[in-house]
Amino acid sequence: MGWPDVEMRELISRDRLQARISELGAQITEDYRGRELVLICVLKGSFLFTADLSRRIELPIEIDFLGVSSYGDSTSSSGVVQITSDLTHPIGGKEVLLVEDIVDTGLTMTYLLENLQTRRPNSVRICTLLYKNIEKNHHLTIDYCGFEIPPEFVVGYGLDYMQKYRNLDYIGVLTNPTP
Ligand code: 5GP
């Protein structure tokens, strides 16, 4: 059986991903020089993005992890955001950068922004690899964005379908998903 084992159309190649992540890393390095930056990896989807982005930031950053579940195993939003595992260190007085795989409805980021603000960080910004449905998200400020994409369900490079395909090194569209 070939790999991947389903029909997949490549949307963003490995090389384009890596080139854009290098640009984001350089920009973040400039913006946060001399400040205490904490990257918060929003699990599970942004584990690869955070790993690559963090290695392109040339500053002594901290990295923490926030487990969030918003979709269950479906390809559309359940509308319910749940923190499944919390940060291990306080963020009070620090500069926080939330690292997300994809913003769709903006619900997850809006919820996390409000939640993290109650912990009194100095600032909270959002860095997302992918931004879908921009017109739906006019209330949300995205500080760093890798790629704007059309409203299709994507997988790969951390993003799953039924918990699979996170280990692809590109972003693809499943051409025949079963809902
Ligand atoms: P939002 O709350 O902005 O609607 O959705 C954010 C979360 O939904 C993301 O962190 C991601 O886990 C999931 N999500 C949204 N769109 C997609 C998609 O096209 N593919 C996958 N695999 N997950 C998505």
JSON list of C-alpha atoms and ligand atoms in Angstrom, two decimals, residues 42-46 68-72 74-81 99-112 128 130-133 136-137 140 149-156 158-164 166 171-172, ligand 1:
[
{"chain": "A", "resi": 42, "resn": "VAL", "atom": "CA", "xyz": [-1.27, 24.43, 21.29]},
{"chain": "A", "resi": 43, "resn": "LEU", "atom": "CA", "xyz": [-1.49, 20.63, 21.23]},
{"chain": "A", "resi": 44, "resn": "LYS", "atom": "CA", "xyz": [-1.76, 18.47, 19.41]},
{"chain": "A", "resi": 45, "resn": "GLY", "atom": "CA", "xyz": [-1.85, 20.11, 16.00]},
{"chain": "A", "resi": 46, "resn": "SER", "atom": "CA", "xyz": [1.02, 22.58, 16.36]},
{"chain": "A", "resi": 68, "resn": "VAL", "atom": "CA", "xyz": [-6.80, 21.82, 23.69]},
{"chain": "A", "resi": 69, "resn": "SER", "atom": "CA", "xyz": [-9.59, 19.88, 22.09]},
{"chain": "A", "resi": 70, "resn": "SER", "atom": "CA", "xyz": [-12.15, 21.62, 19.90]},
{"chain": "A", "resi": 71, "resn": "TYR", "atom": "CA", "xyz": [-13.22, 19.25, 17.13]},
{"chain": "A", "resi": 72, "resn": "GLY", "atom": "CA", "xyz": [-13.56, 15.73, 18.48]},
{"chain": "A", "resi": 74, "resn": "SER", "atom": "CA", "xyz": [-15.03, 15.24, 13.01]},
{"chain": "A", "resi": 75, "resn": "THR", "atom": "CA", "xyz": [-14.05, 17.55, 10.15]},
{"chain": "A", "resi": 76, "resn": "SER", "atom": "CA", "xyz": [-16.23, 20.41, 11.38]},
{"chain": "A", "resi": 77, "resn": "SER", "atom": "CA", "xyz": [-16.18, 22.41, 14.60]},
{"chain": "A", "resi": 78, "resn": "SER", "atom": "CA", "xyz": [-18.13, 21.11, 17.59]},
{"chain": "A", "resi": 79, "resn": "GLY", "atom": "CA", "xyz": [-18.12, 24.67, 18.93]},
{"chain": "A", "resi": 80, "resn": "VAL", "atom": "CA", "xyz": [-16.80, 23.42, 22.27]},
{"chain": "A", "resi": 81, "resn": "VAL", "atom": "CA", "xyz": [-13.27, 24.27, 23.44]},
{"chain": "A", "resi": 99, "resn": "VAL", "atom": "CA", "xyz": [1.55, 28.92, 18.43]},
{"chain": "A", "resi": 100, "resn": "GLU", "atom": "CA", "xyz": [-1.41, 27.41, 16.60]},
{"chain": "A", "resi": 101, "resn": "ASP", "atom": "CA", "xyz": [-1.69, 25.10, 13.61]},
{"chain": "A", "resi": 102, "resn": "ILE", "atom": "CA", "xyz": [-4.79, 26.63, 12.04]},
{"chain": "A", "resi": 103, "resn": "VAL", "atom": "CA", "xyz": [-7.39, 29.30, 12.75]},
{"chain": "A", "resi": 104, "resn": "ASP", "atom": "CA", "xyz": [-10.79, 28.47, 11.28]},
{"chain": "A", "resi": 105, "resn": "THR", "atom": "CA", "xyz": [-13.78, 29.96, 13.14]},
{"chain": "A", "resi": 106, "resn": "GLY", "atom": "CA", "xyz": [-11.43, 31.71, 15.59]},
{"chain": "A", "resi": 107, "resn": "LEU", "atom": "CA", "xyz": [-13.31, 30.18, 18.52]},
{"chain": "A", "resi": 108, "resn": "THR", "atom": "CA", "xyz": [-10.31, 28.32, 19.96]},
{"chain": "A", "resi": 109, "resn": "MET", "atom": "CA", "xyz": [-8.02, 31.35, 19.85]},
{"chain": "A", "resi": 110, "resn": "THR", "atom": "CA", "xyz": [-10.65, 33.69, 21.28]},
{"chain": "A", "resi": 111, "resn": "TYR", "atom": "CA", "xyz": [-11.19, 31.30, 24.19]},
{"chain": "A", "resi": 112, "resn": "LEU", "atom": "CA", "xyz": [-7.47, 30.81, 24.82]},
{"chain": "A", "resi": 128, "resn": "THR", "atom": "CA", "xyz": [-0.75, 30.57, 13.29]},
{"chain": "A", "resi": 130, "resn": "LEU", "atom": "CA", "xyz": [-2.62, 28.46, 8.55]},
{"chain": "A", "resi": 131, "resn": "TYR", "atom": "CA", "xyz": [-5.52, 30.88, 8.43]},
{"chain": "A", "resi": 132, "resn": "LYS", "atom": "CA", "xyz": [-8.81, 29.71, 6.96]},
{"chain": "A", "resi": 133, "resn": "ASN", "atom": "CA", "xyz": [-12.05, 31.70, 6.59]},
{"chain": "A", "resi": 136, "resn": "LYS", "atom": "CA", "xyz": [-15.32, 35.01, 9.51]},
{"chain": "A", "resi": 137, "resn": "ASN", "atom": "CA", "xyz": [-12.55, 36.20, 11.84]},
{"chain": "A", "resi": 140, "resn": "LEU", "atom": "CA", "xyz": [-9.43, 38.35, 15.86]},
{"chain": "A", "resi": 149, "resn": "ILE", "atom": "CA", "xyz": [-5.82, 28.94, 2.76]},
{"chain": "A", "resi": 150, "resn": "PRO", "atom": "CA", "xyz": [-9.21, 28.26, 1.17]},
{"chain": "A", "resi": 151, "resn": "PRO", "atom": "CA", "xyz": [-12.01, 26.76, 3.33]},
{"chain": "A", "resi": 152, "resn": "GLU", "atom": "CA", "xyz": [-11.01, 23.13, 2.85]},
{"chain": "A", "resi": 153, "resn": "PHE", "atom": "CA", "xyz": [-10.24, 20.49, 5.48]},
{"chain": "A", "resi": 154, "resn": "VAL", "atom": "CA", "xyz": [-6.48, 20.06, 5.56]},
{"chain": "A", "resi": 155, "resn": "VAL", "atom": "CA", "xyz": [-4.20, 17.47, 7.14]},
{"chain": "A", "resi": 156, "resn": "GLY", "atom": "CA", "xyz": [-0.48, 16.90, 7.59]},
{"chain": "A", "resi": 158, "resn": "GLY", "atom": "CA", "xyz": [0.67, 18.19, 12.72]},
{"chain": "A", "resi": 159, "resn": "LEU", "atom": "CA", "xyz": [-2.92, 18.37, 11.53]},
{"chain": "A", "resi": 160, "resn": "ASP", "atom": "CA", "xyz": [-4.97, 15.19, 11.74]},
{"chain": "A", "resi": 161, "resn": "TYR", "atom": "CA", "xyz": [-7.98, 13.46, 10.33]},
{"chain": "A", "resi": 162, "resn": "MET", "atom": "CA", "xyz": [-9.32, 10.99, 12.95]},
{"chain": "A", "resi": 163, "resn": "GLN", "atom": "CA", "xyz": [-5.92, 11.33, 14.72]},
{"chain": "A", "resi": 164, "resn": "LYS", "atom": "CA", "xyz": [-3.99, 10.25, 11.60]},
{"chain": "A", "resi": 166, "resn": "ARG", "atom": "CA", "xyz": [-0.08, 14.32, 11.50]},
{"chain": "A", "resi": 171, "resn": "ILE", "atom": "CA", "xyz": [-0.10, 20.19, 4.09]},
{"chain": "A", "resi": 172, "resn": "GLY", "atom": "CA", "xyz": [-2.61, 18.26, 2.02]},
{"chain": "B", "resi": 1, "resn": "5GP", "atom": "P1", "xyz": [-11.34, 27.16, 15.28]},
{"chain": "B", "resi": 1, "resn": "5GP", "atom": "O1", "xyz": [-11.65, 27.16, 16.74]},
{"chain": "B", "resi": 1, "resn": "5GP", "atom": "O2", "xyz": [-10.55, 28.35, 14.80]},
{"chain": "B", "resi": 1, "resn": "5GP", "atom": "O3", "xyz": [-12.58, 26.94, 14.45]},
{"chain": "B", "resi": 1, "resn": "5GP", "atom": "O4", "xyz": [-10.51, 25.85, 14.98]},
{"chain": "B", "resi": 1, "resn": "5GP", "atom": "C1", "xyz": [-9.22, 25.68, 15.45]},
{"chain": "B", "resi": 1, "resn": "5GP", "atom": "C2", "xyz": [-8.88, 24.21, 15.59]},
{"chain": "B", "resi": 1, "resn": "5GP", "atom": "O5", "xyz": [-9.71, 23.38, 14.78]},
{"chain": "B", "resi": 1, "resn": "5GP", "atom": "C3", "xyz": [-7.48, 23.95, 15.11]},
{"chain": "B", "resi": 1, "resn": "5GP", "atom": "O6", "xyz": [-6.56, 24.03, 16.17]},
{"chain": "B", "resi": 1, "resn": "5GP", "atom": "C4", "xyz": [-7.55, 22.55, 14.55]},
{"chain": "B", "resi": 1, "resn": "5GP", "atom": "O7", "xyz": [-7.28, 21.62, 15.58]},
{"chain": "B", "resi": 1, "resn": "5GP", "atom": "C5", "xyz": [-8.97, 22.40, 14.10]},
{"chain": "B", "resi": 1, "resn": "5GP", "atom": "N1", "xyz": [-9.13, 22.60, 12.65]},
{"chain": "B", "resi": 1, "resn": "5GP", "atom": "C6", "xyz": [-9.69, 23.66, 12.01]},
{"chain": "B", "resi": 1, "resn": "5GP", "atom": "N2", "xyz": [-9.64, 23.51, 10.69]},
{"chain": "B", "resi": 1, "resn": "5GP", "atom": "C7", "xyz": [-9.01, 22.32, 10.48]},
{"chain": "B", "resi": 1, "resn": "5GP", "atom": "C8", "xyz": [-8.63, 21.62, 9.29]},
{"chain": "B", "resi": 1, "resn": "5GP", "atom": "O8", "xyz": [-8.85, 22.01, 8.13]},
{"chain": "B", "resi": 1, "resn": "5GP", "atom": "N3", "xyz": [-8.00, 20.43, 9.48]},
{"chain": "B", "resi": 1, "resn": "5GP", "atom": "C9", "xyz": [-7.73, 19.92, 10.72]},
{"chain": "B", "resi": 1, "resn": "5GP", "atom": "N4", "xyz": [-7.08, 18.76, 10.77]},
{"chain": "B", "resi": 1, "resn": "5GP", "atom": "N5", "xyz": [-8.07, 20.57, 11.85]},
{"chain": "B", "resi": 1, "resn": "5GP", "atom": "C10", "xyz": [-8.70, 21.75, 11.73]}
]
